[in-house]
Amino acid sequence: MAFTAIHPEYGRIDATLGNLGCGLDWSQVHRVRPRINLTCPECEWGVHAKHSSRGLRFFAHNAKRPADCQLSNESVEHHLLKLELATAIRQAGWYAELEVRADGGSWRADVLASSLDGTRRMAWEAQLSAITVEELRERTARYLDEGIGVCWVSPRGEVPWLSSVAAVRVTAPKEDSHVWTVADGLAKFMPRLGSWVRVSDIDLTTFVRWALKEQVTPHTILPRYRRVRLKPEGNLSRRSLCWASPKSTAAESRHEQMRSRQDEQKKRRQERERVEQELKLLEEKARKEEEERRRSIEREAEAEKARERLQAQRDQWEADRKERLARAEEQRRIEEERARKAEQARLAQERHEREAATRWWSELSGEQWQDLLAAIGEFSAQERAGKAYPDKQGVDAEYAFGVPVMARRGLYGIARPSPESVKNWNAYYRLRIFVRNQREADLITAQGVDPTLVVHFDLPDFEQLNLC
Ligand SMILES: [Zn+2]
C-alpha cells in the first residue's frame, strides 16, 4: 500500500490530504469509470484508490506488482506511523509530503515536512526494520548535506541507535486511544539532580510541533552528563544524544560551567594542598636537618668530653704510674737500707761470734784439746765407728766455729762449737757435738741445742789449777 500515487494529469496526489494535495476530491479517483491510470511513485506500477473498513484512504498496487517495491512491502503499522507523522506536521502548520524522493535519488523521505515559507525542511523517517548505526548516519548525512533536518522514529521495543542519531522511540495508541506517545529520545535537564531525565509522556503530535519549531533540537550531551536517568529516581542509561529544549541545554551548560568551576576550584585546592604538602615536607626536611645538625654538635661535644675523659684517665694513669714508681723506688730504698742494716747486723753478729769463738777457744790449752780428741777417739772406737780424728782444716766457721771430726764413714761430729753460734743447730746440722765436760754441755744446751746431740766427757776445766 501507499499514500501517494502519480495522476496522469495532476501529477503526485496524496490520499492523506482532503484535496489530495491538488484540488481533487477522493471521489474523483476512487471507483471512477473509466478507470484513471494511477501509478506507484516508487515502482511506477499501476495502482488504484482504496480505503479500509475504518475509512483509511490509500493506494493499492494492481495485480502482478514488482516484488521489490518498497512502498508495497511496507507494513500497515509503518503506513499508520507515516500518516500520524504527516498529520502532526500539518497540525503544526507545516506542509507534509509522503514518500518523497530526492531529485537525484540520494534520499527518499517517508514524510518530508516543509515550512510554509519554504525556507526549512525536515525529514521524518518511520524506521521499523532493523538497521545499522552506520547506515543511519550515512542517510542522516545525506539529508544534512541538502540542509534537511531529520528525525528517526521507531515504534520498536528496543531501539539500539536511539543515542547515535537524532531519534525517538514511540508507542502506538492503546485500544481506547488514538494518541501516539514519544516514549524515549526526549530528555530534560534537571539542575536539582545535575542530570538529564528522560521525558516519556509527550504525545507525538506535540513532539513534532516542538521539533519543527525548534523548541526541541537534537543535542549532543556533554560528556559529564551522559548517564541519563530514565525516571527522576530511576535507572541510568548511557546516552550521547537526545532531543532537548534550549532551556535544558542552557541549564546543562550552566551546570557544566558550575561543575567546571568546581573542578577548577578543586584543582586549585588540590594544587594548593600539594604546595602546602610540599612546603610541609620541606619544613620537615629542614627540621630534620636542623635536628641532625644539633645531634651532630651534641655528638661532637660528647666525643670531645669523651676525649677529655680519656685524657684525664691517661693523666691519672700516668700520675698513678709515677706514684707507683716513686713508691717502688722508696720501697727499694727502704729494702736496701734494711738489707744494709741486716748486713751490718750480720757482720756485727759474725764479728761478735768470731770474737766469742776466739775467747771460747782461748780458754783451751793444747793439752786439753788433745785430751778431748783422745776422748772422742775412744768414744768412736766404742761405737765401732773407727777412730775419729779432726779435719785438718781445724776450726770451721761453717760449723759454728767447731772442729769437724771425721771417722770411717766421713763427718762424725763437731768438736766444741762456740756456744754463741749454735742457735740453729737443731734445724741445720743435727750433728753430734763433742764437748769436754758438763759445764761446756750446759753452755751448749742453754742455747736450745737438743741435749741428745751433745756428748761430753769429764775433762777438767782448769788444768792449771790441778797443777797448782
Ligand atoms: Zn510500487
Short mmCIF file of C-alpha atoms and ligand atoms in Angstrom, two decimals:
data_model
loop_
_atom_site.label_atom_id
_atom_site.label_comp_id
_atom_site.label_asym_id
_atom_site.label_seq_id
_atom_site.Cartn_x
_atom_site.Cartn_y
_atom_site.Cartn_z
CA MET A 1 0.00 0.00 0.00
CA ALA A 2 0.97 3.65 -0.47
CA PHE A 3 -0.49 7.03 0.39
CA THR A 4 0.75 8.64 -2.76
CA ALA A 5 0.29 8.00 -6.41
CA ILE A 6 1.06 9.69 -9.73
CA HIS A 7 -2.00 11.10 -11.51
CA PRO A 8 -1.65 11.33 -15.34
CA GLU A 9 -2.91 14.94 -15.30
CA TYR A 10 -2.35 16.29 -11.81
CA GLY A 11 0.85 14.54 -11.07
CA ARG A 12 1.53 13.48 -7.48
CA ILE A 13 -1.60 13.05 -5.38
CA ASP A 14 -1.74 12.37 -1.64
CA ALA A 15 -4.53 10.28 -0.08
CA THR A 16 -3.91 11.76 3.32
CA LEU A 17 -4.89 15.25 2.18
CA GLY A 18 -8.51 16.33 1.80
CA ASN A 19 -7.96 17.68 -1.71
CA LEU A 20 -5.33 15.05 -2.46
CA GLY A 21 -2.84 17.94 -2.48
CA CYS A 22 -4.00 19.18 -5.88
CA GLY A 23 -7.62 20.30 -5.65
CA LEU A 24 -9.10 16.89 -6.47
CA ASP A 25 -11.72 15.13 -4.45
CA TRP A 26 -11.24 11.49 -3.33
CA SER A 27 -14.33 10.59 -5.29
CA GLN A 28 -12.60 11.77 -8.46
CA VAL A 29 -10.06 8.97 -8.15
CA HIS A 30 -11.91 6.32 -6.15
CA ARG A 31 -14.01 3.86 -8.10
CA VAL A 32 -14.35 6.10 -11.15
CA ARG A 33 -15.12 4.88 -14.62
CA PRO A 34 -13.33 4.93 -16.85
CA ARG A 35 -10.52 3.98 -14.59
CA ILE A 36 -7.78 6.60 -14.14
CA ASN A 37 -4.28 5.37 -14.91
CA LEU A 38 -2.67 5.99 -11.50
CA THR A 39 0.90 4.71 -10.94
CA CYS A 40 3.15 3.97 -7.95
CA PRO A 41 5.74 6.76 -7.41
CA GLU A 42 8.22 4.14 -6.37
CA CYS A 43 7.91 1.33 -8.94
CA GLU A 44 5.61 3.01 -11.50
CA TRP A 45 3.30 0.02 -11.44
CA GLY A 46 -0.38 0.66 -11.70
CA VAL A 47 -2.25 1.45 -8.50
CA HIS A 48 -5.87 2.08 -7.58
CA ALA A 49 -7.53 4.13 -4.81
CA LYS A 50 -8.87 2.16 -1.91
CA HIS A 51 -9.99 2.63 1.69
CA SER A 52 -10.05 0.34 4.69
CA SER A 53 -13.04 -0.67 6.73
CA ARG A 54 -12.12 2.13 9.17
CA GLY A 55 -12.03 4.69 6.39
CA LEU A 56 -8.23 4.90 5.89
CA ARG A 57 -7.60 6.01 2.31
CA PHE A 58 -4.65 4.64 0.33
CA PHE A 59 -3.49 3.33 -3.00
CA ALA A 60 -3.07 -0.37 -3.64
CA HIS A 61 -0.88 -1.88 -6.33
CA ASN A 62 -2.61 -3.62 -9.20
CA ALA A 63 -2.07 -7.34 -9.63
CA LYS A 64 1.36 -8.78 -10.54
CA ARG A 65 3.22 -5.85 -8.98
CA PRO A 66 7.05 -5.99 -8.79
CA ALA A 67 8.17 -7.85 -5.67
CA ASP A 68 10.84 -5.33 -4.75
CA CYS A 69 8.68 -2.16 -4.47
CA GLN A 70 9.47 -0.72 -1.05
CA LEU A 71 6.15 1.07 -0.79
CA SER A 72 4.13 -2.02 -1.47
CA ASN A 73 6.25 -4.01 1.00
CA GLU A 74 5.84 -1.58 3.88
CA SER A 75 3.65 -2.82 6.71
CA VAL A 76 0.35 -1.31 7.74
CA GLU A 77 1.95 -0.17 11.00
CA HIS A 78 4.63 1.66 9.03
CA HIS A 79 1.97 3.43 6.99
CA LEU A 80 -0.05 4.31 10.05
CA LEU A 81 3.02 5.87 11.65
CA LYS A 82 3.76 7.83 8.49
CA LEU A 83 0.17 9.01 8.42
CA GLU A 84 0.43 10.04 12.08
CA LEU A 85 3.61 11.98 11.37
CA ALA A 86 2.08 13.71 8.35
CA THR A 87 -1.00 14.63 10.36
CA ALA A 88 1.13 16.02 13.21
CA ILE A 89 3.23 18.07 10.79
CA ARG A 90 0.14 19.56 9.19
CA GLN A 91 -1.34 20.34 12.61
CA ALA A 92 1.87 22.24 13.37
CA GLY A 93 1.19 24.39 10.33
CA TRP A 94 3.78 22.89 8.01
CA TYR A 95 3.48 21.12 4.72
CA ALA A 96 3.82 17.32 4.87
CA GLU A 97 4.65 15.24 1.81
CA LEU A 98 4.65 11.47 1.97
CA GLU A 99 7.02 9.14 0.25
CA VAL A 100 9.10 11.89 -1.33
CA ARG A 101 12.19 11.09 -3.35
CA ALA A 102 15.09 13.48 -3.93
CA ASP A 103 15.60 14.64 -7.48
CA GLY A 104 18.94 12.91 -7.69
CA GLY A 105 17.60 9.94 -5.74
CA SER A 106 20.03 10.49 -2.87
CA TRP A 107 17.21 10.15 -0.32
CA ARG A 108 13.58 9.10 -0.06
CA ALA A 109 11.73 10.50 2.92
CA ASP A 110 8.77 8.76 4.49
CA VAL A 111 7.40 12.17 5.33
CA LEU A 112 9.03 15.44 4.36
CA ALA A 113 7.97 18.48 6.37
CA SER A 114 8.42 21.94 4.82
CA SER A 115 7.79 25.30 6.42
CA LEU A 116 5.18 27.46 4.77
CA ASP A 117 7.77 29.97 3.63
CA GLY A 118 9.76 27.10 2.12
CA THR A 119 12.97 28.01 3.94
CA ARG A 120 13.14 24.88 6.13
CA ARG A 121 12.71 21.21 5.53
CA MET A 122 12.80 18.25 7.87
CA ALA A 123 12.54 14.56 7.07
CA TRP A 124 10.64 12.22 9.36
CA GLU A 125 11.57 8.59 8.96
CA ALA A 126 9.42 5.80 10.33
CA GLN A 127 12.06 3.16 10.98
CA LEU A 128 10.52 -0.18 11.80
CA SER A 129 13.04 -2.64 10.42
CA ALA A 130 16.44 -3.36 11.85
CA ILE A 131 19.17 -1.04 10.55
CA THR A 132 22.81 -0.43 11.40
CA VAL A 133 24.03 2.73 13.05
CA GLU A 134 26.43 3.25 10.15
CA GLU A 135 23.59 3.22 7.62
CA LEU A 136 21.56 5.61 9.75
CA ARG A 137 24.44 8.02 10.00
CA GLU A 138 25.08 7.84 6.31
CA ARG A 139 21.44 8.58 5.47
CA THR A 140 21.31 11.37 8.05
CA ALA A 141 24.43 12.91 6.48
CA ARG A 142 22.79 12.83 3.05
CA TYR A 143 19.84 14.88 4.41
CA LEU A 144 22.08 17.31 6.22
CA ASP A 145 24.10 17.82 3.01
CA GLU A 146 20.97 19.29 1.46
CA GLY A 147 20.05 21.33 4.53
CA ILE A 148 17.31 18.97 5.59
CA GLY A 149 16.93 18.04 9.24
CA VAL A 150 15.89 14.54 10.13
CA CYS A 151 14.26 12.63 12.96
CA TRP A 152 14.19 8.85 13.07
CA VAL A 153 11.07 7.46 14.64
CA SER A 154 10.72 3.86 15.72
CA PRO A 155 7.89 2.00 17.44
CA ARG A 156 10.16 -0.98 18.21
CA GLY A 157 10.54 -2.06 21.82
CA GLU A 158 14.32 -1.80 21.67
CA VAL A 159 15.98 0.96 19.66
CA PRO A 160 19.75 0.45 19.93
CA TRP A 161 20.62 3.54 17.88
CA LEU A 162 18.49 5.93 19.91
CA SER A 163 21.56 7.75 21.18
CA SER A 164 23.52 7.65 17.92
CA VAL A 165 21.34 9.77 15.65
CA ALA A 166 18.52 12.24 16.23
CA ALA A 167 15.74 9.80 17.03
CA VAL A 168 12.76 9.00 19.20
CA ARG A 169 11.10 5.78 20.22
CA VAL A 170 7.30 5.94 20.05
CA THR A 171 4.48 3.74 21.29
CA ALA A 172 1.38 3.07 19.25
CA PRO A 173 -2.03 4.11 20.62
CA LYS A 174 -3.65 1.81 23.15
CA GLU A 175 -7.00 0.26 22.27
CA ASP A 176 -9.14 3.13 23.61
CA SER A 177 -6.94 5.96 22.37
CA HIS A 178 -5.66 7.44 19.10
CA VAL A 179 -2.60 9.07 20.63
CA TRP A 180 0.94 8.08 19.72
CA THR A 181 3.39 8.78 22.53
CA VAL A 182 7.11 9.61 22.49
CA ALA A 183 8.47 7.06 24.96
CA ASP A 184 12.18 7.74 24.64
CA GLY A 185 14.73 10.04 22.99
CA LEU A 186 13.47 13.24 24.58
CA ALA A 187 15.03 14.47 27.80
CA LYS A 188 15.12 17.46 30.06
CA PHE A 189 17.97 18.63 32.22
CA MET A 190 17.19 18.86 35.93
CA PRO A 191 19.71 21.10 37.70
CA ARG A 192 18.46 19.83 41.06
CA LEU A 193 19.65 16.33 40.09
CA GLY A 194 22.53 17.58 37.95
CA SER A 195 21.33 15.11 35.38
CA TRP A 196 19.31 14.56 32.25
CA VAL A 197 15.98 12.81 32.82
CA ARG A 198 14.07 11.05 30.09
CA VAL A 199 10.69 12.55 29.14
CA SER A 200 8.33 9.73 28.21
CA ASP A 201 4.84 11.18 28.40
CA ILE A 202 4.73 13.59 25.48
CA ASP A 203 2.35 12.78 22.62
CA LEU A 204 3.91 12.51 19.20
CA THR A 205 1.91 15.46 17.80
CA THR A 206 3.31 17.77 20.45
CA PHE A 207 6.82 16.47 19.92
CA VAL A 208 6.61 17.01 16.16
CA ARG A 209 5.42 20.58 16.71
CA TRP A 210 8.24 21.26 19.12
CA ALA A 211 10.80 19.74 16.77
CA LEU A 212 9.60 21.76 13.79
CA LYS A 213 9.55 24.97 15.78
CA GLU A 214 12.94 24.08 17.22
CA GLN A 215 11.55 24.11 20.73
CA VAL A 216 13.47 20.85 20.99
CA THR A 217 16.56 20.03 18.95
CA PRO A 218 19.00 17.12 18.75
CA HIS A 219 21.53 17.79 21.44
CA THR A 220 24.91 16.19 21.94
CA ILE A 221 25.07 15.59 25.68
CA LEU A 222 28.19 16.87 27.37
CA PRO A 223 30.46 14.00 28.42
CA ARG A 224 29.91 14.60 32.12
CA TYR A 225 26.10 14.06 31.83
CA ARG A 226 25.87 11.04 29.57
CA ARG A 227 24.30 8.81 32.22
CA VAL A 228 20.69 9.76 31.64
CA ARG A 229 18.06 8.92 34.22
CA LEU A 230 15.14 7.00 32.74
CA LYS A 231 12.98 8.42 35.57
CA PRO A 232 13.89 11.14 38.14
CA GLU A 233 14.67 8.43 40.72
CA GLY A 234 15.21 5.69 38.17
CA ASN A 235 17.86 3.68 36.43
CA LEU A 236 20.58 5.23 34.33
CA SER A 237 21.17 4.70 30.65
CA ARG A 238 24.24 5.81 28.78
CA ARG A 239 23.32 8.35 26.06
CA SER A 240 25.33 10.78 24.00
CA LEU A 241 22.44 12.34 22.06
CA CYS A 242 18.87 13.34 22.89
CA TRP A 243 16.17 15.76 21.90
CA ALA A 244 16.16 18.66 24.29
CA SER A 245 14.81 22.19 24.75
CA PRO A 246 17.10 25.24 24.62
CA LYS A 247 16.20 25.77 28.27
CA SER A 248 17.51 22.33 29.16
CA THR A 249 20.67 22.68 27.08
CA ALA A 250 21.27 26.09 28.69
CA ALA A 251 20.73 24.52 32.12
CA GLU A 252 23.17 21.78 31.23
CA SER A 253 25.64 24.41 30.04
CA ARG A 254 25.26 26.38 33.27
CA HIS A 255 25.63 23.21 35.30
CA GLU A 256 28.68 22.29 33.30
CA GLN A 257 30.16 25.74 33.97
CA MET A 258 29.42 25.32 37.64
CA ARG A 259 30.98 21.87 37.64
CA SER A 260 33.96 23.22 35.69
CA ARG A 261 34.32 25.97 38.24
CA GLN A 262 34.07 23.39 40.98
CA ASP A 263 36.61 21.24 39.14
CA GLU A 264 38.80 24.28 38.74
CA GLN A 265 38.39 25.13 42.40
CA LYS A 266 39.07 21.52 43.29
CA LYS A 267 42.13 21.55 41.08
CA ARG A 268 43.29 24.82 42.65
CA ARG A 269 42.58 23.43 46.11
CA GLN A 270 44.46 20.25 45.26
CA GLU A 271 47.30 22.31 43.85
CA ARG A 272 47.28 24.46 46.98
CA GLU A 273 47.20 21.34 49.12
CA ARG A 274 50.01 19.86 47.05
CA VAL A 275 52.08 23.02 47.52
CA GLU A 276 51.24 23.08 51.21
CA GLN A 277 52.17 19.43 51.45
CA GLU A 278 55.42 20.15 49.63
CA LEU A 279 56.14 23.07 51.94
CA LYS A 280 55.37 20.88 54.90
CA LEU A 281 57.76 18.25 53.58
CA LEU A 282 60.42 20.89 53.03
CA GLU A 283 59.90 22.22 56.54
CA GLU A 284 60.02 18.71 57.88
CA LYS A 285 63.22 18.10 55.94
CA ALA A 286 64.75 21.35 57.24
CA ARG A 287 63.64 20.45 60.75
CA LYS A 288 65.24 17.03 60.42
CA GLU A 289 68.42 18.54 59.04
CA GLU A 290 68.48 21.02 61.91
CA GLU A 291 67.85 18.18 64.31
CA GLU A 292 70.62 16.18 62.68
CA ARG A 293 72.97 19.17 62.85
CA ARG A 294 72.13 19.69 66.52
CA ARG A 295 72.67 15.98 67.20
CA SER A 296 75.92 16.15 65.32
CA ILE A 297 77.06 19.04 67.51
CA GLU A 298 75.94 17.11 70.57
CA ARG A 299 77.76 14.03 69.35
CA GLU A 300 80.87 16.13 68.72
CA ALA A 301 80.57 17.61 72.22
CA GLU A 302 80.09 14.10 73.62
CA ALA A 303 83.14 12.93 71.70
CA GLU A 304 85.11 15.93 72.98
CA LYS A 305 84.02 15.13 76.54
CA ALA A 306 84.95 11.50 75.99
CA ARG A 307 88.36 12.57 74.68
CA GLU A 308 88.77 14.81 77.70
CA ARG A 309 87.72 11.98 79.99
CA LEU A 310 90.15 9.66 78.26
CA GLN A 311 92.92 12.25 78.52
CA ALA A 312 92.11 12.74 82.21
CA GLN A 313 92.18 8.97 82.60
CA ARG A 314 95.55 8.81 80.87
CA ASP A 315 96.86 11.65 83.03
CA GLN A 316 95.55 9.80 86.06
CA TRP A 317 97.21 6.58 84.87
CA GLU A 318 100.45 8.44 84.26
CA ALA A 319 100.28 10.03 87.71
CA ASP A 320 99.48 6.65 89.24
CA ARG A 321 102.36 5.06 87.35
CA LYS A 322 104.75 7.74 88.54
CA GLU A 323 103.49 7.35 92.07
CA ARG A 324 103.88 3.57 91.83
CA LEU A 325 107.40 4.04 90.52
CA ALA A 326 108.14 6.50 93.30
CA ARG A 327 106.69 4.11 95.86
CA ALA A 328 108.65 1.23 94.35
CA GLU A 329 111.77 3.38 94.40
CA GLU A 330 111.10 4.27 98.01
CA GLN A 331 110.41 0.63 98.79
CA ARG A 332 113.63 -0.37 97.06
CA ARG A 333 115.49 2.27 99.02
CA ILE A 334 113.95 1.03 102.27
CA GLU A 335 114.75 -2.56 101.26
CA GLU A 336 118.31 -1.55 100.51
CA GLU A 337 118.54 0.24 103.81
CA ARG A 338 117.03 -2.74 105.56
CA ALA A 339 119.41 -5.08 103.71
CA ARG A 340 122.31 -2.81 104.50
CA LYS A 341 121.35 -2.76 108.16
CA ALA A 342 120.78 -6.51 108.12
CA GLU A 343 124.18 -6.96 106.53
CA GLN A 344 125.69 -4.70 109.17
CA ALA A 345 123.88 -6.67 111.86
CA ARG A 346 125.01 -9.93 110.28
CA LEU A 347 128.57 -8.65 110.10
CA ALA A 348 128.34 -7.46 113.70
CA GLN A 349 126.87 -10.82 114.72
CA GLU A 350 129.58 -12.59 112.79
CA ARG A 351 132.21 -10.42 114.37
CA HIS A 352 130.66 -10.98 117.77
CA GLU A 353 130.50 -14.75 117.21
CA ARG A 354 134.05 -14.79 115.90
CA GLU A 355 135.23 -12.87 118.98
CA ALA A 356 133.17 -15.20 121.21
CA ALA A 357 134.65 -18.19 119.36
CA THR A 358 138.16 -16.76 119.80
CA ARG A 359 137.50 -16.39 123.53
CA TRP A 360 135.93 -19.87 123.57
CA TRP A 361 138.96 -21.48 122.06
CA SER A 362 141.38 -19.29 124.04
CA GLU A 363 140.11 -20.98 127.18
CA LEU A 364 141.64 -24.19 125.92
CA SER A 365 145.25 -25.29 126.07
CA GLY A 366 146.87 -27.62 123.60
CA GLU A 367 146.84 -30.47 126.12
CA GLN A 368 143.22 -30.02 126.86
CA TRP A 369 142.47 -30.16 123.14
CA GLN A 370 144.49 -33.33 122.81
CA ASP A 371 142.66 -34.80 125.79
CA LEU A 372 139.32 -34.04 124.15
CA LEU A 373 140.37 -35.55 120.79
CA ALA A 374 141.59 -38.65 122.65
CA ALA A 375 138.25 -38.94 124.46
CA ILE A 376 136.36 -38.56 121.13
CA GLY A 377 138.61 -41.21 119.53
CA GLU A 378 137.88 -43.56 122.39
CA PHE A 379 134.17 -42.85 122.10
CA SER A 380 134.08 -43.52 118.37
CA ALA A 381 136.00 -46.71 118.81
CA GLN A 382 133.45 -47.88 121.34
CA GLU A 383 130.75 -47.06 118.84
CA ARG A 384 132.68 -49.16 116.28
CA ALA A 385 132.86 -46.14 114.01
CA GLY A 386 136.65 -46.31 113.81
CA LYS A 387 138.98 -43.94 115.49
CA ALA A 388 137.79 -40.41 114.93
CA TYR A 389 140.25 -37.65 114.04
CA PRO A 390 139.90 -33.84 113.47
CA ASP A 391 139.61 -32.47 109.96
CA LYS A 392 142.87 -30.88 109.11
CA GLN A 393 141.21 -27.51 108.41
CA GLY A 394 140.64 -27.08 112.11
CA VAL A 395 138.12 -24.57 113.43
CA ASP A 396 135.41 -24.08 110.81
CA ALA A 397 133.14 -21.01 110.89
CA GLU A 398 130.71 -23.07 108.85
CA TYR A 399 130.14 -25.42 111.80
CA ALA A 400 129.67 -22.74 114.47
CA PHE A 401 133.39 -22.38 114.96
CA GLY A 402 133.74 -26.05 115.96
CA VAL A 403 136.22 -28.52 114.51
CA PRO A 404 134.77 -31.15 112.19
CA VAL A 405 135.67 -34.67 113.36
CA MET A 406 135.99 -37.38 110.72
CA ALA A 407 135.57 -41.13 111.25
CA ARG A 408 135.46 -44.13 108.94
CA ARG A 409 132.21 -43.04 107.27
CA GLY A 410 133.18 -39.37 106.89
CA LEU A 411 131.98 -36.50 109.08
CA TYR A 412 131.39 -37.96 112.56
CA GLY A 413 130.59 -34.89 114.61
CA ILE A 414 131.73 -31.40 115.58
CA ALA A 415 134.10 -30.84 118.42
CA ARG A 416 133.44 -27.87 120.60
CA PRO A 417 131.31 -25.45 118.51
CA SER A 418 131.09 -21.96 120.02
CA PRO A 419 128.01 -21.62 122.27
CA GLU A 420 127.38 -18.17 120.75
CA SER A 421 126.97 -19.77 117.32
CA VAL A 422 124.87 -22.90 117.84
CA LYS A 423 121.44 -21.29 117.95
CA ASN A 424 120.10 -23.10 114.90
CA TRP A 425 121.92 -26.35 115.38
CA ASN A 426 118.75 -28.44 115.66
CA ALA A 427 117.49 -27.06 112.39
CA TYR A 428 120.69 -27.02 110.31
CA TYR A 429 123.10 -29.76 111.32
CA ARG A 430 121.75 -32.18 113.82
CA LEU A 431 125.34 -33.35 114.04
CA ARG A 432 126.66 -34.74 117.22
CA ILE A 433 128.50 -32.15 119.38
CA PHE A 434 131.52 -33.21 121.41
CA VAL A 435 132.49 -31.01 124.39
CA ARG A 436 134.84 -31.54 127.28
CA ASN A 437 132.52 -31.63 130.29
CA GLN A 438 129.14 -30.90 131.82
CA ARG A 439 129.83 -27.15 132.10
CA GLU A 440 130.52 -26.86 128.37
CA ALA A 441 127.49 -29.08 127.58
CA ASP A 442 125.31 -26.78 129.69
CA LEU A 443 126.58 -23.75 127.75
CA ILE A 444 125.61 -25.52 124.52
CA THR A 445 122.16 -26.75 125.57
CA ALA A 446 121.44 -23.35 127.14
CA GLN A 447 121.33 -22.18 123.51
CA GLY A 448 118.48 -24.62 122.78
CA VAL A 449 120.51 -27.46 121.29
CA ASP A 450 118.88 -30.85 121.63
CA PRO A 451 120.76 -32.39 124.64
CA THR A 452 120.72 -35.82 122.97
CA LEU A 453 123.05 -34.39 120.37
CA VAL A 454 125.55 -33.27 122.94
CA VAL A 455 128.27 -35.70 124.11
CA HIS A 456 130.57 -34.57 126.93
CA PHE A 457 133.45 -36.11 128.85
CA ASP A 458 134.53 -35.38 132.40
CA LEU A 459 137.57 -33.44 131.41
CA PRO A 460 138.73 -30.79 133.90
CA ASP A 461 138.28 -27.11 133.10
CA PHE A 462 141.32 -25.71 134.63
CA GLU A 463 144.40 -27.82 134.17
CA GLN A 464 146.49 -25.14 135.71
CA LEU A 465 144.54 -25.41 138.94
CA ASN A 466 145.26 -29.13 139.08
CA LEU A 467 148.88 -28.38 138.58
CA CYS A 468 148.85 -25.91 141.42
ZN ZN B 1 5.16 0.48 -6.13
#
